[in-house]
Coordinates of C-alpha atoms in Angstrom, one line a residue:
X1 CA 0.0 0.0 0.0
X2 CA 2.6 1.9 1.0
X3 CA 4.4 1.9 -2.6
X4 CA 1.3 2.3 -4.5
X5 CA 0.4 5.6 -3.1
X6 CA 3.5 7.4 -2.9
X7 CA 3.5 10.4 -5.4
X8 CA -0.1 9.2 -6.8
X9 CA -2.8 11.2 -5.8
X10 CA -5.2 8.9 -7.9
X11 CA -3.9 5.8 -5.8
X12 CA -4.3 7.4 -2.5
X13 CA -7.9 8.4 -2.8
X14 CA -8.7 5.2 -4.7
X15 CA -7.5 3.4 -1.0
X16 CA -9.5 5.7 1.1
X17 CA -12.4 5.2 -1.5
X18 CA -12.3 1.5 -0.5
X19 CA -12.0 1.5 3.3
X20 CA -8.4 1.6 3.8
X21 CA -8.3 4.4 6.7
X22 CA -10.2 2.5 9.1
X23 CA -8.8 -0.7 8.3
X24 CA -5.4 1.1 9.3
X25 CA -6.4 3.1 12.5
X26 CA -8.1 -0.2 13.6
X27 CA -4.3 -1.7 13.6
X28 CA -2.6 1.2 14.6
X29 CA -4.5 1.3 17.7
X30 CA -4.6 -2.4 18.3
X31 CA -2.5 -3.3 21.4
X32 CA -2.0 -7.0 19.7
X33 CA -0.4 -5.2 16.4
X34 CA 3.8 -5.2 16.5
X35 CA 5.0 -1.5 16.7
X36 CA 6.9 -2.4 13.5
X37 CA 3.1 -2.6 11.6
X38 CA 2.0 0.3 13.7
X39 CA 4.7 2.2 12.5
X40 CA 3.6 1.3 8.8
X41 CA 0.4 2.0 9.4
X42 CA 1.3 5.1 10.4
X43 CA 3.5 6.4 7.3
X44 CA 0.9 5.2 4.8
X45 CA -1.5 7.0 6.9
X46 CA 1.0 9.8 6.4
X47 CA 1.1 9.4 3.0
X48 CA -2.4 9.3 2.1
X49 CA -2.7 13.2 3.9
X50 CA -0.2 14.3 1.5
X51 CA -2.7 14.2 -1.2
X52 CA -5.8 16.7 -1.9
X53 CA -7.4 18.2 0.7
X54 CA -10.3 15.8 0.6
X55 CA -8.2 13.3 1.2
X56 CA -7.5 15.1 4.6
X57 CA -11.3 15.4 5.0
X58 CA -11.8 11.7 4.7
X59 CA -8.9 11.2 7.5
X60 CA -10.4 13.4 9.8
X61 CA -13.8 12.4 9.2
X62 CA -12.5 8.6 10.8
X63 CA -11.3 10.4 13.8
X64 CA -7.5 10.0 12.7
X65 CA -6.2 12.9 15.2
X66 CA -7.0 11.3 18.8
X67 CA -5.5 7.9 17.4
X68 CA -2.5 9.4 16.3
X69 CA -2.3 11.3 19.1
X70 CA -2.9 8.2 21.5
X71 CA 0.1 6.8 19.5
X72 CA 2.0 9.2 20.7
X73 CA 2.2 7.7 24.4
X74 CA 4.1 4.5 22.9
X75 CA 7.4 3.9 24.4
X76 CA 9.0 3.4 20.4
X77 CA 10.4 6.5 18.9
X78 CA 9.8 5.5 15.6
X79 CA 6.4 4.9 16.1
X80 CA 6.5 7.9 17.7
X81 CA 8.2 9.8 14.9
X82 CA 5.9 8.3 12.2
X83 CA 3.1 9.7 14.4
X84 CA 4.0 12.9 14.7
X85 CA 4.7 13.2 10.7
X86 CA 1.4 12.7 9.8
X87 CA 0.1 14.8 12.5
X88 CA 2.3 17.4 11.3
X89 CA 0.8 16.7 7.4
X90 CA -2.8 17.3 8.7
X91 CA -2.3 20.1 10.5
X92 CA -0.6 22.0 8.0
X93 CA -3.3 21.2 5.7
X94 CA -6.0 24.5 5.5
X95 CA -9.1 22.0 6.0
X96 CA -7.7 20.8 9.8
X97 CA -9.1 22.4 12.7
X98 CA -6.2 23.7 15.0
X99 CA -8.7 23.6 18.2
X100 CA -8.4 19.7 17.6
X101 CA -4.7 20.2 19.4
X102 CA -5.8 21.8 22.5
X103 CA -9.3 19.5 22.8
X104 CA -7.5 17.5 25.5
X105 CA -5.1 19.5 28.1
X106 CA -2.6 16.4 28.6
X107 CA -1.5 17.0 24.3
X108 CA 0.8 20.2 24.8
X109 CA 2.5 19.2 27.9
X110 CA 3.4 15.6 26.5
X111 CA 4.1 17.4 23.1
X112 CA 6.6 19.7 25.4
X113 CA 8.1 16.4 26.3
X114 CA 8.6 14.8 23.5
X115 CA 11.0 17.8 22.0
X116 CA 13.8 16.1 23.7
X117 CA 13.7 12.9 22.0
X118 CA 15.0 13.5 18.6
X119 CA 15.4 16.1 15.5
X120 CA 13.0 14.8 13.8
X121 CA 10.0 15.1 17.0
X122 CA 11.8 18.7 17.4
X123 CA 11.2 19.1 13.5
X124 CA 7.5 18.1 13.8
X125 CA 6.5 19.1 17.1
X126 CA 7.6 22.6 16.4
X127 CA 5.8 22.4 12.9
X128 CA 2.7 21.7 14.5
X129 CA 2.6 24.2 16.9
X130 CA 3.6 26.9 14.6
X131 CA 0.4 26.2 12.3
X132 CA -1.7 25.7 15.1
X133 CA -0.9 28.9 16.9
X134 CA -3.7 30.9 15.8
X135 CA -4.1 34.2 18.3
X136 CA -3.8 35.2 21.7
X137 CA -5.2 32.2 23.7
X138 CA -3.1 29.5 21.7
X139 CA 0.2 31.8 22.5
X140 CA -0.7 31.7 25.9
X141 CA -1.4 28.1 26.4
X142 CA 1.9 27.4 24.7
X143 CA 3.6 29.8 26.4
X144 CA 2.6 28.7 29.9
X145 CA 3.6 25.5 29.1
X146 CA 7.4 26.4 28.4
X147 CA 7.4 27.3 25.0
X148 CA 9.7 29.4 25.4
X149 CA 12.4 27.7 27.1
X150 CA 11.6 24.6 25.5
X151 CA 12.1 25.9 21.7
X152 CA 14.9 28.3 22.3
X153 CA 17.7 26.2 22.7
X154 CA 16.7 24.4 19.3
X155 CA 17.4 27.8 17.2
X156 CA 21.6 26.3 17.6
X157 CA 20.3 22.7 16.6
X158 CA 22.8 21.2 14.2
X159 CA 19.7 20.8 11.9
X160 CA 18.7 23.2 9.8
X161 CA 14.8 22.3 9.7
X162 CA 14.7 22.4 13.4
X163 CA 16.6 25.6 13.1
X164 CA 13.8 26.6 10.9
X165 CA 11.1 25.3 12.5
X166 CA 11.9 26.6 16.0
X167 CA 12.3 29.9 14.2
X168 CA 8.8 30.2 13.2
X169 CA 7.6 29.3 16.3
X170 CA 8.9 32.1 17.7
X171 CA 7.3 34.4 15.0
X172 CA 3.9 33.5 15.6
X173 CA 4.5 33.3 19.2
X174 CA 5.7 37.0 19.1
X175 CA 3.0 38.4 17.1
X176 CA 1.4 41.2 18.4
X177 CA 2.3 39.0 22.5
X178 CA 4.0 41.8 24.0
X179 CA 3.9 39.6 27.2
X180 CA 5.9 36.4 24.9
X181 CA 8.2 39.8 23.1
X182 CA 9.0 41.2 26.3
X183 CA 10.4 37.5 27.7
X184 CA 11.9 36.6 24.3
X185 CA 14.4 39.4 24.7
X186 CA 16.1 38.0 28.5
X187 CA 16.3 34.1 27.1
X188 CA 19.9 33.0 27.0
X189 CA 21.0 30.7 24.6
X190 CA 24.4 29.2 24.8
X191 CA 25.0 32.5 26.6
X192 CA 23.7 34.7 23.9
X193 CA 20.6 36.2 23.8
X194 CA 17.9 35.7 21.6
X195 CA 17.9 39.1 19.3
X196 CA 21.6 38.6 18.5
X197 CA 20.9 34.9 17.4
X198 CA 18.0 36.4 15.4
X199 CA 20.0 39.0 14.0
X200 CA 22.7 36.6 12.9
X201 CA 20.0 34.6 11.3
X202 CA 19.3 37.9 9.2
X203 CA 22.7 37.4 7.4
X204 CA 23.1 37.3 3.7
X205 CA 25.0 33.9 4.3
X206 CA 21.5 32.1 5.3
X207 CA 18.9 30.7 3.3
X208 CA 16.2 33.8 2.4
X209 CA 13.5 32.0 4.3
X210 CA 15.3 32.4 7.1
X211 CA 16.5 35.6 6.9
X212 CA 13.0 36.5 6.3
X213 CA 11.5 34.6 9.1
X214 CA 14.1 36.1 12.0
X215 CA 13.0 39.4 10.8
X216 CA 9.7 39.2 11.1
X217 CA 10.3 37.4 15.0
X218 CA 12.7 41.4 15.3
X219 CA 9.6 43.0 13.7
X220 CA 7.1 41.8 15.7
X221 CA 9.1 42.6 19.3
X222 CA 9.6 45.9 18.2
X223 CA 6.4 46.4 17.2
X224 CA 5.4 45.2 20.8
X225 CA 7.8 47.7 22.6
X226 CA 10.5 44.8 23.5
X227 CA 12.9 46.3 21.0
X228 CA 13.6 50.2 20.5
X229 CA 12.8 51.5 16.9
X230 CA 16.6 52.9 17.0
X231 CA 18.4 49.3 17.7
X232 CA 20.6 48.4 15.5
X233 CA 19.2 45.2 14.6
X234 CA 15.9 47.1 13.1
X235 CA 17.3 48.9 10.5
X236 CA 14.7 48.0 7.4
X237 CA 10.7 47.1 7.9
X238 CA 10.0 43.7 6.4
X239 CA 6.5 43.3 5.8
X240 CA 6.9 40.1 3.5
X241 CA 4.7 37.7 3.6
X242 CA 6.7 34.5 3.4
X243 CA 4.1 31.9 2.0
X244 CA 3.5 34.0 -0.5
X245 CA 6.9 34.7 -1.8
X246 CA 6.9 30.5 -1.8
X247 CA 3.8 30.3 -3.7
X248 CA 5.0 33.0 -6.1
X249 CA 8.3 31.4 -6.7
X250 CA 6.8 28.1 -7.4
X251 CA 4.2 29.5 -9.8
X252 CA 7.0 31.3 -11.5
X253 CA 9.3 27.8 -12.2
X254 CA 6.0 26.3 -13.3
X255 CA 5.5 29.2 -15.6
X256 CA 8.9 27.9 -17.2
X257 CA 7.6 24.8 -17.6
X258 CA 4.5 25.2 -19.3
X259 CA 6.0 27.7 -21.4
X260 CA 8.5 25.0 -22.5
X261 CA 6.5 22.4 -22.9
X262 CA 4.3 24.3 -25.9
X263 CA 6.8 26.2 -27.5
X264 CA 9.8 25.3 -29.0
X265 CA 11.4 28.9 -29.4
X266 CA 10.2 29.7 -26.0
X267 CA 11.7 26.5 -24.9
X268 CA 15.0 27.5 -26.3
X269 CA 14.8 30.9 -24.8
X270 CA 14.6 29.3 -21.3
X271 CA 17.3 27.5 -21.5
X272 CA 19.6 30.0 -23.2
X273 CA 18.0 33.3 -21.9
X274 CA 18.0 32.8 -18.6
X275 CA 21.1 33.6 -16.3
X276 CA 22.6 30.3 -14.9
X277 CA 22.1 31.3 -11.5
X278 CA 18.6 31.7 -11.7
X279 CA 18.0 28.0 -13.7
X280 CA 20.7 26.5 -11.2
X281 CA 17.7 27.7 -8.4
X282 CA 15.1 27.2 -10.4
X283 CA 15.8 23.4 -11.2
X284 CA 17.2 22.9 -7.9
X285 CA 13.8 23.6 -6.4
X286 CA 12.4 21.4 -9.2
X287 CA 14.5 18.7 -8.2
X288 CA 12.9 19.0 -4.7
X289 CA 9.2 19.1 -6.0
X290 CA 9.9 16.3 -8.3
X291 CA 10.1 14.2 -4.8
X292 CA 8.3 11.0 -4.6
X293 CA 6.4 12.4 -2.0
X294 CA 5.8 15.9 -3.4
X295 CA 2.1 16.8 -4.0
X296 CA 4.0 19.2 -6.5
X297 CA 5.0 16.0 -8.5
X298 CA 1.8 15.8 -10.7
X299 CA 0.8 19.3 -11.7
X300 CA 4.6 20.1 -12.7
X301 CA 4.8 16.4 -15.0
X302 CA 1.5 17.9 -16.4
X303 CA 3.3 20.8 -17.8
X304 CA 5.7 19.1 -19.4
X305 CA 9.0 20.0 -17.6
X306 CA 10.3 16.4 -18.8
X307 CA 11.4 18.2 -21.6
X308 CA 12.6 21.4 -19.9
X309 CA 14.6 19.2 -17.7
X310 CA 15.9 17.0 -20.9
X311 CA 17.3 20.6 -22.2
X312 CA 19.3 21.0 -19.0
X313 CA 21.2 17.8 -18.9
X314 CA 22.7 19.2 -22.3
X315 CA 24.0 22.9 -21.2
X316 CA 27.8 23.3 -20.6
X317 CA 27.2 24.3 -17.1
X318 CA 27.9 21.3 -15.1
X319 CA 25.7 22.4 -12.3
X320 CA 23.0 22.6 -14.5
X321 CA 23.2 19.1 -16.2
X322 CA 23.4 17.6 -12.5
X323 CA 20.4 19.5 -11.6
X324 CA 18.4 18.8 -14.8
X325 CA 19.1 14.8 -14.3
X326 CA 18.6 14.5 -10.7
X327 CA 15.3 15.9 -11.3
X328 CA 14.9 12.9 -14.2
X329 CA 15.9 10.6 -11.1
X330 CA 13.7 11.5 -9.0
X331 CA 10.7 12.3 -11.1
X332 CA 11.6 8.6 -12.4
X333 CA 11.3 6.6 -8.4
X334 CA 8.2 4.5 -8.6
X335 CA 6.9 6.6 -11.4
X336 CA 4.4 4.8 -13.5
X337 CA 5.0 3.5 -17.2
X338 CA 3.9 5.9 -19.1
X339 CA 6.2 8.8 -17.9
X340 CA 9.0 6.8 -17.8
X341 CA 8.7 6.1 -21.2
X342 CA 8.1 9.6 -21.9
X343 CA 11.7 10.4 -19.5
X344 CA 13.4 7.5 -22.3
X345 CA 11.8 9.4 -25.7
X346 CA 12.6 12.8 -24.4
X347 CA 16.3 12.2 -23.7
X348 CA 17.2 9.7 -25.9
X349 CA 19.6 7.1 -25.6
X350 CA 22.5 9.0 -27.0
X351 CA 22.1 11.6 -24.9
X352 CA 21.8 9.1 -22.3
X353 CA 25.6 7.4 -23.0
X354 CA 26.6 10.8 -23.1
X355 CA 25.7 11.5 -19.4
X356 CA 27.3 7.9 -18.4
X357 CA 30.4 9.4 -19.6
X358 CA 30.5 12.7 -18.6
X359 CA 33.6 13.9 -16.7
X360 CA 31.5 15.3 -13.8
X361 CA 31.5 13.0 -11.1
X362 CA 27.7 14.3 -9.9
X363 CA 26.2 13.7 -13.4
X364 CA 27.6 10.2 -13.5
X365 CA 26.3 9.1 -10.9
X366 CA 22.6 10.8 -11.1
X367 CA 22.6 9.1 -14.3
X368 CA 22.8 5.9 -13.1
X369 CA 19.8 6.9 -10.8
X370 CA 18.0 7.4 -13.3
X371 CA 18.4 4.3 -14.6
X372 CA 18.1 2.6 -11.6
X373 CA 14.7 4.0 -10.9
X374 CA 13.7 3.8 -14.5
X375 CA 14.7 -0.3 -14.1
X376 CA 12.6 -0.7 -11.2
X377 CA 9.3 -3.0 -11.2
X378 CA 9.4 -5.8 -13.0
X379 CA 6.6 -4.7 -15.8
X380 CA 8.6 -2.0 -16.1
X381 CA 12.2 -3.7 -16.2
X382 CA 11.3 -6.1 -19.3
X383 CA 9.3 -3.4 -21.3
X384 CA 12.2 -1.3 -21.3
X385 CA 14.8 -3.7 -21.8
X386 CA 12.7 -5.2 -24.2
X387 CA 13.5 -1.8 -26.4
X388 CA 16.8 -0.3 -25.1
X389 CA 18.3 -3.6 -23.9
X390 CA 21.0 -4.1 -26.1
X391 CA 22.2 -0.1 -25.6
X392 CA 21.4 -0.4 -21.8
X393 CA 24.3 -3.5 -21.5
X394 CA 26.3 -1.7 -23.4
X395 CA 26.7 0.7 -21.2
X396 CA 26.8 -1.4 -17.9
X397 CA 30.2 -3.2 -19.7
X398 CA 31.7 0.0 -20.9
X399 CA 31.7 1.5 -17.1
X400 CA 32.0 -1.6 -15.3
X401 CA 35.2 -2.0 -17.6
X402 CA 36.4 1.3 -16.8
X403 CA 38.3 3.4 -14.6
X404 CA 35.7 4.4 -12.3
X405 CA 35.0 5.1 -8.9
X406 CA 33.4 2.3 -6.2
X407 CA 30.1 4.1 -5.8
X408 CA 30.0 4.2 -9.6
X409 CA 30.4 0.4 -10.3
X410 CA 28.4 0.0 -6.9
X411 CA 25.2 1.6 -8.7
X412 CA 26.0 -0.1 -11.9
X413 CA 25.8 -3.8 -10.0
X414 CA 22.6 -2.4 -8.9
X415 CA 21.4 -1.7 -12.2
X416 CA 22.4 -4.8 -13.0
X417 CA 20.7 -7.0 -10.2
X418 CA 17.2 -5.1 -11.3
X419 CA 17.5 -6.6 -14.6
X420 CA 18.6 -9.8 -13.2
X421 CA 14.9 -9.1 -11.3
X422 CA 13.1 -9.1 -14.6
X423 CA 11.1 -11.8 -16.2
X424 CA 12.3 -12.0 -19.2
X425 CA 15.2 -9.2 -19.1
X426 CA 17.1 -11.5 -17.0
X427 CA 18.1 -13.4 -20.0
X428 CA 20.3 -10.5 -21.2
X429 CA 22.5 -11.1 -18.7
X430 CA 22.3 -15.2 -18.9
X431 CA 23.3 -15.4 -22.2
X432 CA 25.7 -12.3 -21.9
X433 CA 28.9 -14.0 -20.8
X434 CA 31.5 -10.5 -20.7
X435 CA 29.0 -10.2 -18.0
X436 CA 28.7 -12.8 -16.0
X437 CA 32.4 -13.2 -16.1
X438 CA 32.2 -9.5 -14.6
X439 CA 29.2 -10.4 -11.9
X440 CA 31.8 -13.1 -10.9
X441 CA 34.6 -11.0 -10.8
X442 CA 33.1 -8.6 -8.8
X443 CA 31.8 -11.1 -6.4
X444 CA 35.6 -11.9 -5.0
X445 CA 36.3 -8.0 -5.1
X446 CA 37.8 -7.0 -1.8
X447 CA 35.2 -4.4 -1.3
X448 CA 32.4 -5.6 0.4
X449 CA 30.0 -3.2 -0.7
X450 CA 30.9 -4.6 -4.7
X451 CA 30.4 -8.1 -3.5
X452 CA 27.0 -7.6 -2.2
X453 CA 25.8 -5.5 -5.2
X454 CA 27.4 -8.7 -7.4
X455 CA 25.9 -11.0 -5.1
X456 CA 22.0 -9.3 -5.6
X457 CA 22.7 -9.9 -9.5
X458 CA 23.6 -13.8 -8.3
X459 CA 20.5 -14.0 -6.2
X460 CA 18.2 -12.8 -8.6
X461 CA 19.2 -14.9 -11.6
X462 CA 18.8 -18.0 -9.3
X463 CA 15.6 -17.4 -7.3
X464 CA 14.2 -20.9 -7.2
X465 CA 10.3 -19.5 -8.2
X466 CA 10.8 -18.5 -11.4
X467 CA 10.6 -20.0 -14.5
X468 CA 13.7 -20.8 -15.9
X469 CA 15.7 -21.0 -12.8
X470 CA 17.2 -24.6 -12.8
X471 CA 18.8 -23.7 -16.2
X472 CA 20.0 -20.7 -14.8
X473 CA 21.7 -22.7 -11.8
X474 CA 23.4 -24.8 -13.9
X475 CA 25.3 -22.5 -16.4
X476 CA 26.1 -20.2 -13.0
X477 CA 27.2 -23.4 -11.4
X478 CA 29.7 -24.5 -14.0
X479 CA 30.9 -21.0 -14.2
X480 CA 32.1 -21.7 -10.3
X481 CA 29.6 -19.4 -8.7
X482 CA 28.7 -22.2 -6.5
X483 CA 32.0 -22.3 -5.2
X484 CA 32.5 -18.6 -4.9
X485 CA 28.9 -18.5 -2.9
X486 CA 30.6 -21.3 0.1
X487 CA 33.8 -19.2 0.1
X488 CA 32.0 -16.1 1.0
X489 CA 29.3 -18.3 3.5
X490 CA 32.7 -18.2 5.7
X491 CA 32.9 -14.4 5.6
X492 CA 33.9 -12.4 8.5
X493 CA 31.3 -9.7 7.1
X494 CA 27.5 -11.4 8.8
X495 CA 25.5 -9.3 5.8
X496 CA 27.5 -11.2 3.0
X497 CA 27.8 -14.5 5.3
X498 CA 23.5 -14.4 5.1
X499 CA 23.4 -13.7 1.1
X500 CA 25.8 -15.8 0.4
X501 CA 23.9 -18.7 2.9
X502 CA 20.7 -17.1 1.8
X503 CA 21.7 -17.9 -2.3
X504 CA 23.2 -21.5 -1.5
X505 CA 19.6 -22.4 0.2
X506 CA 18.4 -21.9 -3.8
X507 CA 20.5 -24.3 -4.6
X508 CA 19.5 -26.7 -2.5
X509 CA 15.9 -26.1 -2.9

């Protein structure tokens, strides 16, 4: 379930369409259910608020909050954390009540408690009560309850979404609270206090939303009298509304997009136009809307930026062709058919061997990403190798027979071990010998990491339920792979000593 819905809007409310939600807070809440299915439960859970806001309506409509919220008691911190990230996804949607956090009184001191438990509860927590602190008697309930102390010491966290995070907590704590402005300017943090920390958030070094968010926590205590208008730390009156710069940004990249995906000459304009600085940000951003998880994901595939992005793996900037194929990569994980066929089409295969041999490290491997996620489901694996095959293991020999980094042939074994989990694409590699003789090879490397990425390829190619596989034992066995597999079932390394035990079992079968 969990793999179905990630990214797919369609997929998510198709599962809450049939019952799912219930079905899943019934185990979550079950004390007979493992915290390891809890946990699950809890992150598709998660992932089926990501989608449209009716989506959320459903969820809350099934009572999800005090569930969640009753999870939150369980001695597990990953049940814990998986808890308090879809908490954190409801009530940042618009449709979610914030009263629904402060129904029961025991929520905001447990929440205070929690803080301490890890970067990502501090990440969350602080999320939720940023979005749920909606005017004067929210501020004050979180603010009797140690808000204040609680959250400060997280603006020096080592990361930067807590950092973050904290930060806008104290922004809509301060607004218009001179009684929270007044106390933010005597808290001691690391023996500095607050204003200083928040002015050195203000400098041109960190991220804009930061700067932007530190000065609206400086506007608001001036505004409440806790800062004079002649400090030096007030010198310029922001009145930026940060969500809205967001929104505005993101429309304008999507803008690019669209405009590419219609217009060839406009599409060439983009990508020739436009200063490199502005596309490196620009397609960095697309890279992170482009994540599995992103609701961004559909609306920007819709307006064709697989093209767009197909244009930036060709520009001479380096930075540029990483970001334009990392976006492929990810636009690519558990992506259906169609749009990976459209990724194939729109890059082409030559431009594809180009990238493989590109002398930038980044590109390289993002490349082989990409085809990692392209070669991913088993549909998928023998429909593309069924029409690129012959290029694709072209390829895998060329860098596997090159001078190339671990990582590098690490993600090539990978690529290779997908195939090997085709139906019928396995049989490229079976009756590819240069390759098996490299599988082999790599199998008695002296990296480990090599050996267990040959060893996948080894494990696929003789899993005992598929068709095929006795034949497949054989030739593997008179190549000595048999004997290679009870060498390394003596391995000092215990993940290699279980694959290798785990591959011999097949055998034996």
């Amino acid at each position: 379930m969990k793999n179905a819905v990630i990214g797919n809007n369609k997929q998510k409310a198709n599962l809450i369409v049939l019952g799912a939600v219930p079905r899943l807070l019934y185990l979550l809440q079950q004390e007979a259910s493992s915290t390891e299915l809890k946990t699950e439960c809890a992150v598709v859970l998660g992932s089926l608020a990501m989608g449209t806001e009716n989506n959320v309506k459903s969820l809350l409509d099934c009572h999800i909050i005090p569930a969640l919220l009753q999870g939150l008691l369980s001695p597990d911190l990953k049940f814990i954390e998986a808890c308090l990230r879809c908490l954190r996804t409801i009530f940042t949607s618009p449709v979610t009540p914030e009263e629904l956090l402060y129904t029961d009184a025991t929520v905001i001191p447990h929440l205070m408690a929690l803080l301490s438990r890890s970067r990502y509860t501090q990440e969350y927590i602080c999320q939720i009560f940023s979005h749920c602190c909606k005017g004067p008697d929210h501020q004050t309930i979180l603010f009797n309850h140690g808000a204040v102390q609680n959250i400060a010491h997280l603006l020096t966290s080592p990361s930067y979404k807590v950092r973050m995070q904290a930060l806008k907590c104290f922004s809509v704590l301060a607004f218009e609270n001179p009684q929270v402005s007044m106390t933010l300017v005597n808290v001691l943090v690391d023996g500095e206090l607050l204003p200083q920390i928040f002015v050195k958030m203000l400098q041109r070094d960190k991220p804009i939303e930061m700067q932007l968010t530190s000065a609206k926590c400086l506007t608001y205590m001036c505004r409440a009298g806790a800062i004079r208008t002649d400090d030096s730390c007030i010198v310029l009156k922001l009145d930026h509304d940060l969500k809205h710069a967001h929104e505005l940004r993101q429309a304008a990249f999507k803008l690019y997009a669209s405009l590419g995906a219609n217009d060839e000459d406009i599409r060439k304009k983009v990508l020739q136009n436009a200063p490199d600085e502005i596309l490196v940000v620009a397609s960095s951003m697309l890279c992170n809307l482009l994540l599995e998880f992103s609701p961004s994901k559909e609306p920007i595939l819709e307006s064709g930026a697989v093209e767009l992005l197909c244009g930036l793996t060709q520009s001479e900037n380096p930075a540029l062709r990483v970001n334009g194929i990392w976006a492929l990569m990810n636009m690519a994980f558990q992506a259906e058919q169609k749009i990976k066929a459209d990724i194939l089409r729109s890059l082409s295969t030559e431009q594809l061997f180009r990238l493989l041999s590109d002398s930038d490290m980044n590109v390289l491997m993002k490349t082989l990403g990409l085809l990692r996620n392209l070669l991913s489901t088993r549909p998928h694996i023998d429909k593309i190798m069924s029409t690129h095959g012959k290029q694709i293991m072209q390829a895998v020999t060329l860098i596997l027979e090159g001078e190339h980094s671990m990582e590098v042939k690490e993600q090539t074994l990978c690529i290779l071990a997908n195939i090997a989990d085709g139906t019928t694409a396995k049989e490229l590699i079976m009756t590819n010998d240069d390759i098996l003789q490299k599988i082999k090879y790599y199998m008695g490397h002296s990296h480990v990491k090599l050996q267990l990425a040959a060893m996948f390829c080894i494990s696929n190619l003789i899993w005992n339920e598929e068709e095929g596989s006795q034949e497949r034992q054989d030739k593997l066995r008179d190549m000595g792979i048999v004997d290679i597999l009870h060498k390394l079932s003596q391995s000092t390394d215990s993940n290699l000593c279980d694959k290798a035990k785990t591959a011999l079992q097949q055998y034996l079968a």
